[in-house]
Each structure stands twice: as structure tokens, then as C-alpha cells.
Short mmCIF file of C-alpha atoms in Angstrom, two decimals:
data_model
loop_
_atom_site.label_atom_id
_atom_site.label_comp_id
_atom_site.label_asym_id
_atom_site.label_seq_id
_atom_site.Cartn_x
_atom_site.Cartn_y
_atom_site.Cartn_z
CA MET A 1 62.73 82.91 142.90
CA THR A 2 63.41 85.82 140.55
CA THR A 3 62.58 89.37 141.59
CA GLU A 4 61.61 91.78 138.83
CA THR A 5 62.62 95.42 139.05
CA LYS A 6 59.62 97.69 138.55
CA ARG A 7 59.90 100.87 136.54
CA LYS A 8 58.70 104.13 137.93
CA PRO A 9 55.09 104.58 136.72
CA VAL A 10 54.20 107.70 134.76
CA GLY A 11 50.45 107.07 134.65
CA ARG A 12 48.19 105.57 137.27
CA PRO A 13 50.23 103.76 139.96
CA ALA A 14 50.24 100.02 139.42
CA GLY A 15 49.34 99.50 143.04
CA SER A 16 46.08 101.46 142.88
CA GLY A 17 43.23 99.13 143.72
CA LYS A 18 45.77 96.47 144.66
CA SER A 19 44.52 93.48 146.61
CA SER A 20 46.20 90.50 148.22
CA GLY A 21 45.07 88.17 145.43
CA GLY A 22 47.41 87.76 142.48
CA HIS A 23 44.50 87.43 140.05
CA SER A 24 42.94 90.68 141.29
CA GLN A 25 46.28 92.42 140.94
CA SER A 26 46.64 91.16 137.39
CA LEU A 27 43.11 92.35 136.62
CA VAL A 28 43.89 95.85 137.89
CA ARG A 29 47.10 95.93 135.85
CA GLY A 30 45.24 94.74 132.76
CA LEU A 31 42.64 97.47 133.21
CA ASN A 32 45.41 100.04 133.62
CA ILE A 33 46.82 98.87 130.29
CA LEU A 34 43.42 99.30 128.63
CA GLU A 35 43.11 102.83 130.05
CA GLY A 36 46.56 103.70 128.76
CA LEU A 37 45.78 102.38 125.29
CA ALA A 38 42.41 104.15 125.26
CA ALA A 39 44.25 107.43 125.78
CA ALA A 40 46.57 106.72 122.83
CA PRO A 41 44.47 106.01 119.69
CA GLY A 42 47.64 105.68 117.60
CA GLY A 43 48.87 102.80 119.75
CA LEU A 44 51.74 102.28 122.18
CA GLY A 45 54.90 100.21 122.16
CA LEU A 46 55.80 97.66 124.80
CA SER A 47 58.24 99.93 126.66
CA ASP A 48 55.69 102.76 126.90
CA ILE A 49 53.03 100.42 128.25
CA ALA A 50 55.47 98.92 130.75
CA GLN A 51 56.21 102.41 132.01
CA ILE A 52 52.51 103.22 132.39
CA VAL A 53 51.81 100.15 134.56
CA GLY A 54 55.16 100.23 136.34
CA LEU A 55 56.20 96.69 135.39
CA ALA A 56 59.10 95.00 133.67
CA PRO A 57 58.62 94.50 129.90
CA SER A 58 58.49 90.71 130.33
CA THR A 59 55.57 90.89 132.78
CA THR A 60 53.85 93.56 130.70
CA HIS A 61 54.18 91.40 127.59
CA ARG A 62 52.46 88.47 129.34
CA LEU A 63 49.55 90.73 130.26
CA LEU A 64 49.36 92.06 126.71
CA GLN A 65 49.27 88.52 125.33
CA ALA A 66 46.42 87.60 127.67
CA LEU A 67 44.41 90.67 126.66
CA HIS A 68 45.17 90.00 122.99
CA LYS A 69 44.03 86.37 123.28
CA GLN A 70 40.67 87.54 124.66
CA GLY A 71 40.25 90.11 121.88
CA PHE A 72 40.50 93.21 124.07
CA ILE A 73 43.58 94.58 122.29
CA SER A 74 45.29 94.13 118.94
CA GLN A 75 48.83 94.59 117.64
CA ASP A 76 50.00 96.26 114.49
CA ALA A 77 52.19 93.54 112.96
CA GLU A 78 54.29 96.04 111.02
CA LEU A 79 54.91 98.68 113.70
CA GLY A 80 54.57 96.45 116.74
CA LEU A 81 52.20 98.94 118.42
CA TRP A 82 49.39 97.76 120.68
CA LYS A 83 45.90 99.23 120.30
CA ILE A 84 42.41 98.87 121.72
CA GLY A 85 40.65 95.84 120.19
CA VAL A 86 37.16 95.11 118.90
CA LYS A 87 35.87 93.53 122.11
CA THR A 88 36.76 96.60 124.16
CA PHE A 89 34.87 98.72 121.63
CA GLN A 90 31.86 96.37 121.89
CA ILE A 91 31.78 96.67 125.67
CA GLY A 92 32.04 100.45 125.50
CA ASN A 93 29.33 100.60 122.87
CA THR A 94 27.03 98.53 125.10
CA PHE A 95 27.45 101.15 127.81
CA LEU A 96 26.47 103.89 125.38
CA GLU A 97 23.36 101.98 124.32
CA ALA A 98 22.35 101.06 127.86
CA ARG A 99 22.83 104.43 129.55
CA ASP A 100 19.58 106.02 130.61
CA PHE A 101 19.98 109.78 130.31
CA VAL A 102 16.41 110.32 131.52
CA ALA A 103 17.17 108.61 134.85
CA THR A 104 20.48 110.48 135.09
CA ALA A 105 18.76 113.82 134.50
CA ARG A 106 15.89 113.42 136.99
CA PRO A 107 17.82 114.50 140.12
CA PHE A 108 19.09 117.55 138.24
CA LEU A 109 15.55 118.46 137.16
CA ARG A 110 14.41 118.27 140.79
CA ARG A 111 17.38 120.40 141.84
CA LEU A 112 16.52 123.02 139.25
CA THR A 113 12.94 123.18 140.51
CA GLU A 114 14.22 123.63 144.08
CA GLU A 115 16.67 126.34 142.98
CA THR A 116 14.28 128.26 140.75
CA GLY A 117 10.80 127.44 141.98
CA GLU A 118 9.82 126.66 138.39
CA SER A 119 9.09 123.56 136.31
CA ALA A 120 12.14 121.81 134.85
CA ASN A 121 11.91 119.73 131.68
CA LEU A 122 13.90 117.24 129.63
CA GLY A 123 13.43 116.89 125.88
CA ILE A 124 14.99 115.28 122.84
CA ARG A 125 14.89 115.76 119.08
CA ASP A 126 12.70 113.43 117.04
CA ASP A 127 11.77 113.86 113.39
CA GLY A 128 12.62 117.55 113.45
CA MET A 129 10.56 118.28 116.57
CA ALA A 130 11.32 118.71 120.27
CA VAL A 131 9.72 115.92 122.33
CA PHE A 132 9.36 116.19 126.12
CA LEU A 133 10.25 113.08 128.12
CA ALA A 134 10.41 114.16 131.77
CA GLN A 135 9.39 117.02 134.03
CA SER A 136 9.82 118.20 137.59
CA GLU A 137 6.74 120.30 138.34
CA SER A 138 6.87 123.68 140.03
CA PRO A 139 5.11 123.85 143.43
CA GLN A 140 3.56 127.18 142.37
CA MET A 141 -0.20 127.30 141.80
CA MET A 142 0.34 128.91 138.38
CA ARG A 143 2.93 126.75 136.66
CA MET A 144 3.93 125.28 133.34
CA ILE A 145 2.79 121.65 132.96
CA THR A 146 4.00 119.65 129.97
CA ARG A 147 2.34 116.44 128.85
CA LEU A 148 5.08 113.85 128.47
CA GLY A 149 5.43 112.85 124.84
CA SER A 150 4.12 116.21 123.61
CA ARG A 151 5.96 117.94 120.79
CA ALA A 152 7.00 121.48 119.98
CA PRO A 153 8.62 123.06 116.92
CA MET A 154 12.37 123.19 117.42
CA HIS A 155 12.67 126.80 116.27
CA ALA A 156 9.90 127.92 118.65
CA SER A 157 10.95 126.27 121.93
CA GLY A 158 13.84 126.60 124.36
CA VAL A 159 14.65 122.89 124.30
CA GLY A 160 14.40 122.80 120.51
CA LYS A 161 16.69 125.78 119.97
CA ALA A 162 19.22 124.46 122.50
CA LEU A 163 19.40 121.25 120.44
CA LEU A 164 19.44 123.01 117.07
CA ALA A 165 22.35 125.23 118.06
CA TRP A 166 24.79 122.31 118.22
CA LEU A 167 23.65 120.39 115.14
CA PRO A 168 25.71 120.36 111.92
CA ASP A 169 24.61 122.89 109.29
CA LYS A 170 23.40 120.12 106.97
CA GLU A 171 21.08 118.73 109.64
CA ILE A 172 19.70 122.18 110.41
CA GLU A 173 19.01 122.70 106.71
CA ARG A 174 17.27 119.34 106.50
CA ILE A 175 15.01 120.22 109.43
CA LEU A 176 14.19 123.65 108.00
CA GLN A 177 13.31 122.16 104.62
CA ALA A 178 11.09 119.53 106.21
CA ARG A 179 9.46 121.65 108.92
CA GLY A 180 9.80 125.26 107.83
CA LEU A 181 9.51 128.10 110.35
CA PRO A 182 5.78 128.38 111.11
CA ARG A 183 4.75 131.15 113.49
CA VAL A 184 3.28 129.89 116.76
CA THR A 185 3.03 133.32 118.42
CA ASP A 186 3.89 136.85 117.34
CA ASN A 187 7.34 136.36 118.89
CA THR A 188 8.24 133.17 117.00
CA ILE A 189 11.43 133.36 114.90
CA ASP A 190 10.22 133.00 111.32
CA THR A 191 13.22 133.65 109.05
CA PRO A 192 16.36 131.52 108.53
CA ALA A 193 18.59 134.57 109.03
CA ARG A 194 17.10 135.38 112.44
CA LEU A 195 17.27 131.73 113.45
CA ARG A 196 20.95 131.39 112.55
CA GLU A 197 21.70 134.61 114.40
CA GLY A 198 19.91 133.23 117.44
CA LEU A 199 21.71 129.88 117.28
CA ALA A 200 25.09 131.62 117.19
CA GLU A 201 24.12 133.54 120.33
CA ILE A 202 23.10 130.29 122.05
CA ARG A 203 26.51 128.79 121.32
CA ARG A 204 28.24 131.90 122.68
CA GLN A 205 26.28 132.14 125.93
CA GLY A 206 25.72 128.41 126.52
CA TYR A 207 21.91 128.46 126.83
CA ALA A 208 18.79 129.20 124.78
CA CYS A 209 15.88 131.49 125.63
CA ASP A 210 12.27 131.16 124.54
CA ARG A 211 10.70 134.60 124.98
CA GLU A 212 7.00 133.84 124.51
CA GLU A 213 7.88 132.16 121.21
CA HIS A 214 5.91 128.97 121.92
CA ALA A 215 3.27 130.21 124.34
CA VAL A 216 2.19 133.76 125.17
CA GLY A 217 3.04 134.67 128.74
CA LEU A 218 5.67 131.92 129.10
CA HIS A 219 9.46 132.24 129.25
CA CYS A 220 11.87 129.31 129.04
CA VAL A 221 15.64 128.85 129.39
CA ALA A 222 17.31 125.65 128.08
CA ALA A 223 20.72 124.06 127.61
CA SER A 224 21.82 120.94 125.78
CA ILE A 225 23.31 117.67 127.06
CA HIS A 226 26.01 116.21 124.82
CA ASP A 227 27.20 112.71 123.97
CA GLU A 228 30.79 111.49 123.70
CA GLN A 229 31.14 113.11 120.25
CA GLY A 230 29.87 116.47 121.45
CA PHE A 231 26.57 115.89 119.61
CA PRO A 232 23.37 117.18 121.31
CA LEU A 233 21.78 114.17 123.01
CA ALA A 234 18.96 115.95 124.86
CA ALA A 235 18.22 119.31 126.48
CA ILE A 236 16.91 120.48 129.84
CA SER A 237 14.97 123.64 130.53
CA VAL A 238 13.28 125.76 133.18
CA SER A 239 9.93 127.29 132.24
CA GLY A 240 7.49 129.60 133.95
CA PRO A 241 5.23 132.62 133.57
CA VAL A 242 6.76 135.91 132.50
CA ALA A 243 5.55 137.41 135.77
CA ARG A 244 8.06 135.24 137.65
CA ILE A 245 10.67 134.91 134.89
CA PRO A 246 11.10 138.42 133.50
CA GLU A 247 13.82 139.34 131.02
CA SER A 248 16.09 140.40 133.90
CA ARG A 249 16.09 136.84 135.31
CA LEU A 250 16.94 134.94 132.12
CA ALA A 251 20.73 135.16 132.50
CA GLU A 252 20.57 133.91 136.10
CA LEU A 253 18.45 130.91 135.09
CA GLY A 254 20.70 130.34 132.07
CA GLY A 255 23.65 129.91 134.42
CA LEU A 256 21.79 127.36 136.56
CA VAL A 257 20.43 125.37 133.62
CA GLY A 258 23.78 125.48 131.81
CA ARG A 259 25.59 124.16 134.89
CA ALA A 260 23.11 121.29 135.29
CA ALA A 261 23.42 120.37 131.60
CA ARG A 262 27.22 120.29 131.88
CA GLU A 263 27.04 118.07 134.96
CA ILE A 264 24.68 115.62 133.25
CA THR A 265 26.95 115.56 130.20
CA THR A 266 29.91 114.70 132.42
CA GLN A 267 28.02 111.90 134.20
CA LEU A 268 27.08 110.39 130.84
CA GLY A 269 30.67 110.50 129.62
CA GLY A 270 29.87 113.20 127.09
CA ARG A 271 32.04 115.95 125.65
CA LEU A 272 31.24 119.64 125.77
CA PRO A 273 31.67 121.27 122.35
CA SER A 274 33.00 124.78 121.86
CA ALA A 275 31.36 127.63 119.96
CA SER A 276 34.60 127.87 117.97
CA ASP A 277 33.84 124.42 116.51
CA TYR A 278 30.94 125.97 114.53
#
């Protein structure tokens, strides 16, 4: 019986998740290889991979061959580097398609209602409009109630502006050309210059404010949820009457909504963009 000398691991220990079954151990090691390759888009050589999983090159090579045979990884014939394969991409893409961000957001909406006493909402962008998909209603007698599926202009709503702020310039231009900037109330932003100024502020502070821009007597604070590319996937908001959400309370609510949006983004495997990216 030959005993192989293991190298000292530099990534996740090869024994993590180890079980008494050899097949389970091989599965864990194979998954560790996939994680290592996923973190190195340019590919890795055999010795680097062996170091990550803490195995001898001969054992590592057998695992690589098994993963390659199943289509999970590929090898650059010229450089000899191993990379993530098509099947791994397909599995990851299935996760992205199957994830239900509405279900993920619901507990956070309920938490926001408990923290603020106000209605919390979830919306997305569709055809240049903000569309509301979920709500946690305020227990207050006077409260903001949104009909699910209802729409609001993006430039005149907290959710809409939170989404607009992180879109590419070309997409913002396309929406403005298609939808314009119609005034909904006297406070609605109605010029491109003012809108762009407002979007820059949203990116700096991490949340958007609707100061009676969609409905007189109503204030709203919103923040966007991002996908794995940093693109705005949806937005959540807290809305209520100005009497309970005065100007002095907007920053406090912005902090709460922004935190919830970041947590949802993390749970969905998303990436938080930076204002410096724009």
C-alpha cells in the first residue's frame, strides 16, 4: 500500500466536510477544486490546484480527469491550465434563473415594517416603469397601501429612482426618450439635469428619497438590490405619510432600507456596485 504525502493546503482545508466514505471525500475534494477554479478565471496549473486541495499532484490529476470527463472543467491544451467548464456554468445559470428574490425579500420587508412602523415595498423595473410586486403593510390606521402589479413612473417614485441610479447611461437615456419626465405632483423632478443630479446623490448616499413626488403627503425611502453583475435587480422601500416620515427622519430610514437591500443582495449572491463605477 502506497502512502501519498499531502501538501499543506493554502485554500480551504481538504478535510473540511470530510466523511468516512471515500466517495464523499472525493466529492468534497472535487467541489474544492471547482471553488478554486471559480476564483481564478484565468485558470490554474496542476501544482496550484494540488496545493489548494492539499493533495499530491497524481491524486489531484485523477480528480481533474474525472471532472473533465463530466464536462465540469476544461483544459487549455496549449498552456495546460484548468478552467471552469460549460456544465458548471449551466448549473450556476440555473440557480440564477430559479432564485426567487421576492421570497427572499419578504422577511426583510416584514422586518422593515417592524422597525419603522411603516409599509415596506418591493418593486422592479418593467418597460421603463416601476412595478410593485410585494408589500408588508403598516399596522397604522393611516398607511400607504400599494396594489400589487401597479406601476409608477421611475423618475417620480423612490423605487424607480433607486433602480435608475444604477443603470448604465444608455439605458437611462432610452427610458427618458420613451417615457419622458411627466409631472405627477408639483414636486416631481421634470428636467434631465435635475434627475441626473438626483441620481448621483442616490449613488453617493446609498438610498433614494421620494419627497411627495408621486403622491402629495407621502414620503418614501428606497434602495436597490443588485445581481451578480452589480446590475439593479429590484428595489425595496419604506413609505408613509409626511406626518410620520418628516424630512428629519429620511436619513434614519435610508440607513435601515439600505442595510436590508445589502443583506438581500448578499443572500442572492449579488455584488454591490460603487458610486465610483459611474
